[in-house]
mmCIF file with all atom_site columns, C-alpha atoms in Angstrom:
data_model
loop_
_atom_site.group_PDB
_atom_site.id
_atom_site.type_symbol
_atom_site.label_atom_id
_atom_site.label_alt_id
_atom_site.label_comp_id
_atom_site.label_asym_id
_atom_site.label_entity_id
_atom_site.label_seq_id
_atom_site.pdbx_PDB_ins_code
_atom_site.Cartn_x
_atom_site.Cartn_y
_atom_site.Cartn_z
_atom_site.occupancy
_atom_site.B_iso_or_equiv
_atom_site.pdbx_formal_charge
_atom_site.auth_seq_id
_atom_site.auth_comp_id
_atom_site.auth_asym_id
_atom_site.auth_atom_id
_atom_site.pdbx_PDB_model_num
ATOM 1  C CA . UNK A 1 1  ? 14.466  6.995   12.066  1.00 60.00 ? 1  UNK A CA 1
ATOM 2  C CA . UNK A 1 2  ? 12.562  6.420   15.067  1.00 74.00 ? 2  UNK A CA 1
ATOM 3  C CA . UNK A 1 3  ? 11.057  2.505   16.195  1.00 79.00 ? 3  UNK A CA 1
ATOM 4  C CA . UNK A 1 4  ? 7.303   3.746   15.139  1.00 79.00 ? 4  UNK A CA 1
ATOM 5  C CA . UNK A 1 5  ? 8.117   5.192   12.115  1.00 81.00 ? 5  UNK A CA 1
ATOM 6  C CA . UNK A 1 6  ? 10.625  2.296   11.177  1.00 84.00 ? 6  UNK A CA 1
ATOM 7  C CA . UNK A 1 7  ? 7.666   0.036   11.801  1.00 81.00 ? 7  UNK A CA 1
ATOM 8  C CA . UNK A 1 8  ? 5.128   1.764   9.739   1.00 80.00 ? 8  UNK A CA 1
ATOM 9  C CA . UNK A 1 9  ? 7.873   1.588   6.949   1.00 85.00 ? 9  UNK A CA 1
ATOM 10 C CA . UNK A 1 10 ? 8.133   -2.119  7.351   1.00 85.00 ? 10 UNK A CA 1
ATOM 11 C CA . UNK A 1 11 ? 4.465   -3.178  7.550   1.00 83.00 ? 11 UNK A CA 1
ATOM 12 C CA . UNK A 1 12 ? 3.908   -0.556  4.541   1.00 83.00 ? 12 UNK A CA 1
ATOM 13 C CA . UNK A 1 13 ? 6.710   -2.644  2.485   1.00 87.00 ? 13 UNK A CA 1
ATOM 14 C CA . UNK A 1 14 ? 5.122   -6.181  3.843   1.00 86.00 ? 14 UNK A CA 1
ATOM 15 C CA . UNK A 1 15 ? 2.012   -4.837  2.350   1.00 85.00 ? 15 UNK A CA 1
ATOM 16 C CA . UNK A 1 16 ? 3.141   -4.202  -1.062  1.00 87.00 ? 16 UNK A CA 1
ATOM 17 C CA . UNK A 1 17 ? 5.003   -7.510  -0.769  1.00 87.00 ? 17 UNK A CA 1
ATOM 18 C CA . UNK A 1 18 ? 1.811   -9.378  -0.574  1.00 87.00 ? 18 UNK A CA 1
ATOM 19 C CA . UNK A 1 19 ? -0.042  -7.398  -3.111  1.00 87.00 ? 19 UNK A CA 1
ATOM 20 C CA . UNK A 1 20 ? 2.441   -7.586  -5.373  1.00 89.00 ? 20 UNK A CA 1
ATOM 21 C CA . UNK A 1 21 ? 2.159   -11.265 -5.577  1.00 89.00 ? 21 UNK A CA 1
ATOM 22 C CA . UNK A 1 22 ? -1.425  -11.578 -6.495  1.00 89.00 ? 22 UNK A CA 1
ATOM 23 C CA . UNK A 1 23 ? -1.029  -8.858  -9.088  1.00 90.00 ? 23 UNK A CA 1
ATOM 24 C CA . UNK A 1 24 ? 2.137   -10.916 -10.999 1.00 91.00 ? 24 UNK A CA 1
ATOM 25 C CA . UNK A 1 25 ? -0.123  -13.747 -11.207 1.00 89.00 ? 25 UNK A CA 1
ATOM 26 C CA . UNK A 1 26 ? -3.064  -11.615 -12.461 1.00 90.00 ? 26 UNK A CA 1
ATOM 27 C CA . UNK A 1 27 ? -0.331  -10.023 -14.790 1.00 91.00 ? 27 UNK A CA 1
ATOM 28 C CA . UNK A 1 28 ? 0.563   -13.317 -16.352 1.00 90.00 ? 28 UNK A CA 1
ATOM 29 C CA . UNK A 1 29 ? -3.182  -14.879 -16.778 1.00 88.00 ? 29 UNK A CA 1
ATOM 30 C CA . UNK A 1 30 ? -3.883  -11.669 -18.879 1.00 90.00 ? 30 UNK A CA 1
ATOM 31 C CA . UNK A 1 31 ? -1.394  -12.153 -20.801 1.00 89.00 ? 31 UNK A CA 1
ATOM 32 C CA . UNK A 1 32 ? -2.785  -15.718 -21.550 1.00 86.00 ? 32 UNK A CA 1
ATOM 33 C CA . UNK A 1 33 ? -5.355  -14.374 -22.474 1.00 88.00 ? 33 UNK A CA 1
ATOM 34 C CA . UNK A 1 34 ? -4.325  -12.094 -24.981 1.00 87.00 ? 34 UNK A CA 1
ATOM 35 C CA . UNK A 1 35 ? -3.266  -15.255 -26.757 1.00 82.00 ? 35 UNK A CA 1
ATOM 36 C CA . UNK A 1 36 ? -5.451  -16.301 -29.345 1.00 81.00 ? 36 UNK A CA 1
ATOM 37 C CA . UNK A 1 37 ? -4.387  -20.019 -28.973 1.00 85.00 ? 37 UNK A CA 1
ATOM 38 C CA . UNK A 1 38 ? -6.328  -20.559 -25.770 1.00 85.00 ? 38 UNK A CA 1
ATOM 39 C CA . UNK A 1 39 ? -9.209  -22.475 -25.625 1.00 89.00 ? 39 UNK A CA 1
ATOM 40 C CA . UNK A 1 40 ? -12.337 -21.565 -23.999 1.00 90.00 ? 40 UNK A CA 1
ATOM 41 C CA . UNK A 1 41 ? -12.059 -23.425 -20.956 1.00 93.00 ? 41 UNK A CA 1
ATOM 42 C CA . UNK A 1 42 ? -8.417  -22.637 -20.458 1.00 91.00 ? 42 UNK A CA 1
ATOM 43 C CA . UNK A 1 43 ? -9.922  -18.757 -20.512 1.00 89.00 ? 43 UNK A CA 1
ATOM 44 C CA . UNK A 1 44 ? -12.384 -19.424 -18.048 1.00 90.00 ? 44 UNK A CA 1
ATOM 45 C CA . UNK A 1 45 ? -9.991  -21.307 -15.675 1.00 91.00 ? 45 UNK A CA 1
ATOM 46 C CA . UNK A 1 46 ? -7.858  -18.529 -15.911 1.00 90.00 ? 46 UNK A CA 1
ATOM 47 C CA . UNK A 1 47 ? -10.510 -16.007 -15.111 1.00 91.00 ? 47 UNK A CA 1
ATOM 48 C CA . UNK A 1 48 ? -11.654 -18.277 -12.325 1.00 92.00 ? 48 UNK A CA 1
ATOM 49 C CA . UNK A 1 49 ? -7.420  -17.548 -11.002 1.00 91.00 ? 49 UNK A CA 1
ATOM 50 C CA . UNK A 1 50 ? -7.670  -14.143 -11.565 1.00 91.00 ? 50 UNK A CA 1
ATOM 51 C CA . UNK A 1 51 ? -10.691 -13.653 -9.327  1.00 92.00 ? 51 UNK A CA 1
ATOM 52 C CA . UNK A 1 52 ? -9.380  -15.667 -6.916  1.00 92.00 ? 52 UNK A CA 1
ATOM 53 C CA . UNK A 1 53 ? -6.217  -12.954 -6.600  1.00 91.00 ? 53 UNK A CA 1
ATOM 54 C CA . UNK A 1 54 ? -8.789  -10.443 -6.493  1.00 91.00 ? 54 UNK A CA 1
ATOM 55 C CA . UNK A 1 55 ? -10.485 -11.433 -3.429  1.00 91.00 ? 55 UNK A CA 1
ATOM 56 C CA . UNK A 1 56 ? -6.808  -12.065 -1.916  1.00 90.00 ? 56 UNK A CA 1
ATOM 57 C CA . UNK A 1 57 ? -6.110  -8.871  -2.601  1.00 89.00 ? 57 UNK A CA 1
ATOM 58 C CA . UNK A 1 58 ? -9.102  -7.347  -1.225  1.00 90.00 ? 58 UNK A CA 1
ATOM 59 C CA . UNK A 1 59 ? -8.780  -9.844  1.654   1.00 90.00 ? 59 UNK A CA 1
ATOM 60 C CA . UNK A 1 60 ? -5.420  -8.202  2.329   1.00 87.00 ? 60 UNK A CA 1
ATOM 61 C CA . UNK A 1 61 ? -6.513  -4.711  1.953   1.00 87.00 ? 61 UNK A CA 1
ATOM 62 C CA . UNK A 1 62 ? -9.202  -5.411  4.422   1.00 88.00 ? 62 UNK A CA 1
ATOM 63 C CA . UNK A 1 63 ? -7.094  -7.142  7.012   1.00 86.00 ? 63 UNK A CA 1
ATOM 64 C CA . UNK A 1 64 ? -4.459  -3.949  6.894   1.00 83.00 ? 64 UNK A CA 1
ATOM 65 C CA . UNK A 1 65 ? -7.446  -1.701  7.745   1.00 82.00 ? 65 UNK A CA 1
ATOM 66 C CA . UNK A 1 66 ? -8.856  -3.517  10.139  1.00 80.00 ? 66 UNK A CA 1
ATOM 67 C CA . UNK A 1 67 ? -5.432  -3.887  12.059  1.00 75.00 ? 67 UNK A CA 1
ATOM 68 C CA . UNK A 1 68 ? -4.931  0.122   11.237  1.00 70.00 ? 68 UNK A CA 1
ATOM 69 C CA . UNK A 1 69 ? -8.072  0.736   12.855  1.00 65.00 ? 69 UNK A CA 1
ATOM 70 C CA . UNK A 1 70 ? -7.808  -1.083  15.719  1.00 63.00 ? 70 UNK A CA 1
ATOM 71 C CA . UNK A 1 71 ? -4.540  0.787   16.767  1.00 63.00 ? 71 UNK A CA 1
ATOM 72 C CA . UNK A 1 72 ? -4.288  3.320   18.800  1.00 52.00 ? 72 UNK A CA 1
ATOM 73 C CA . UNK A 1 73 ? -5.540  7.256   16.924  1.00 55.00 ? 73 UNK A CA 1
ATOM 74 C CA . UNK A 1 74 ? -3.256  10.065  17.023  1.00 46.00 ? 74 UNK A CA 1
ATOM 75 C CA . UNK A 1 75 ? -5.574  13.139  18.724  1.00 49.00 ? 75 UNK A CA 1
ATOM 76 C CA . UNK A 1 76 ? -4.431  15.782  16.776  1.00 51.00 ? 76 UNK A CA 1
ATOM 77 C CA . UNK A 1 77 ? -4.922  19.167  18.518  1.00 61.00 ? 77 UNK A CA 1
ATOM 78 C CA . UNK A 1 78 ? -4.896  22.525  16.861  1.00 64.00 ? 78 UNK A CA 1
ATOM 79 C CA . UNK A 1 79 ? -2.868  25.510  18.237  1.00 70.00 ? 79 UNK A CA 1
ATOM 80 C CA . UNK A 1 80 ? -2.085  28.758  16.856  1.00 74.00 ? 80 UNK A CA 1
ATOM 81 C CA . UNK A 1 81 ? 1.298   28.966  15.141  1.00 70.00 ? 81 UNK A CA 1
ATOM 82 C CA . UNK A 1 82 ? 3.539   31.860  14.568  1.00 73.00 ? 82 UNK A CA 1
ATOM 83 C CA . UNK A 1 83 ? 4.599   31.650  10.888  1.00 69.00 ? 83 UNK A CA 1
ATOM 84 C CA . UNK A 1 84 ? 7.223   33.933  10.815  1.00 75.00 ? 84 UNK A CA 1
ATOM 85 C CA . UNK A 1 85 ? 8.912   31.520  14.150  1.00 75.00 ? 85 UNK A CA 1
ATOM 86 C CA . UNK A 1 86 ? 8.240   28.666  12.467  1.00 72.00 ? 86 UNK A CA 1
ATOM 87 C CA . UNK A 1 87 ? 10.320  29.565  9.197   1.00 72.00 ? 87 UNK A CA 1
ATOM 88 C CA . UNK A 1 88 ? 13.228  30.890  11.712  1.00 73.00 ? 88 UNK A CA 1
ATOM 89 C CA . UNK A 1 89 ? 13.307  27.765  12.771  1.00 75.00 ? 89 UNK A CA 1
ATOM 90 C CA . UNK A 1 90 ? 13.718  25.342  10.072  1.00 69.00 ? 90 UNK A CA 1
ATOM 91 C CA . UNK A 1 91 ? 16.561  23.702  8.922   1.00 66.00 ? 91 UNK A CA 1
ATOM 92 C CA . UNK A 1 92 ? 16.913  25.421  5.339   1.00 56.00 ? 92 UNK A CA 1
ATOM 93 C CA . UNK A 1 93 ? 16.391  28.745  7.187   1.00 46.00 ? 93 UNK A CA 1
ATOM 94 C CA . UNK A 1 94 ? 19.632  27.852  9.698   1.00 45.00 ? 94 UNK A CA 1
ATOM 95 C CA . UNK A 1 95 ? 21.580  27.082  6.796   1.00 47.00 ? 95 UNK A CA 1
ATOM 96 C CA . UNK A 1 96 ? 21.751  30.159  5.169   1.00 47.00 ? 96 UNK A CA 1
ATOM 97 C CA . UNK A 1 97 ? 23.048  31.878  8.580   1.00 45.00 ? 97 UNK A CA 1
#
């Protein structure tokens, strides 16, 4: 596995780390809520939580972008292709030699 590609792997498992988090708590508040024994202000408190995740979340999301974005693009360039070489070539296709 190359360094990049390990890397990408890594912040891409970070990431759902730190979303997951937000989401158990959100997880657990609703099912508060689905418990008629709550009181009214124990139901708002926990809404108050779950928006709070929310915005981390989104906060999160918006960070990862904004870091994605500032890295360097890939210029993708379009060539022409022979098909037929291109199957010759791949692994499955050597296999069967």
């Amino acid at each position: 596995m190359s360094g990049d590609f390990a890397a990408r792997i890594g912040t891409l498992r970070l990431l759902g780390h730190e979303l997951r988090t937000p989401l158990t708590l959100i997880q657990g508040y609703l099912s508060l809520l689905a418990d008629d024994d709550l009181g009214a202000e124990e139901r708002r408190s926990a809404c108050a939580l779950m928006g709070k995740q929310c915005a981390e979340m989104n906060r999160l999301i918006d960070t990862f972008l904004d870091e994605k974005s500032e890295e360097e693009h890939l210029a993708l360039a379009s060539s022409q292709v022979s098909l037929p070489a291109a199957a010759r070539a791949t692994p499955a296709r050597r296999s069967r030699r």
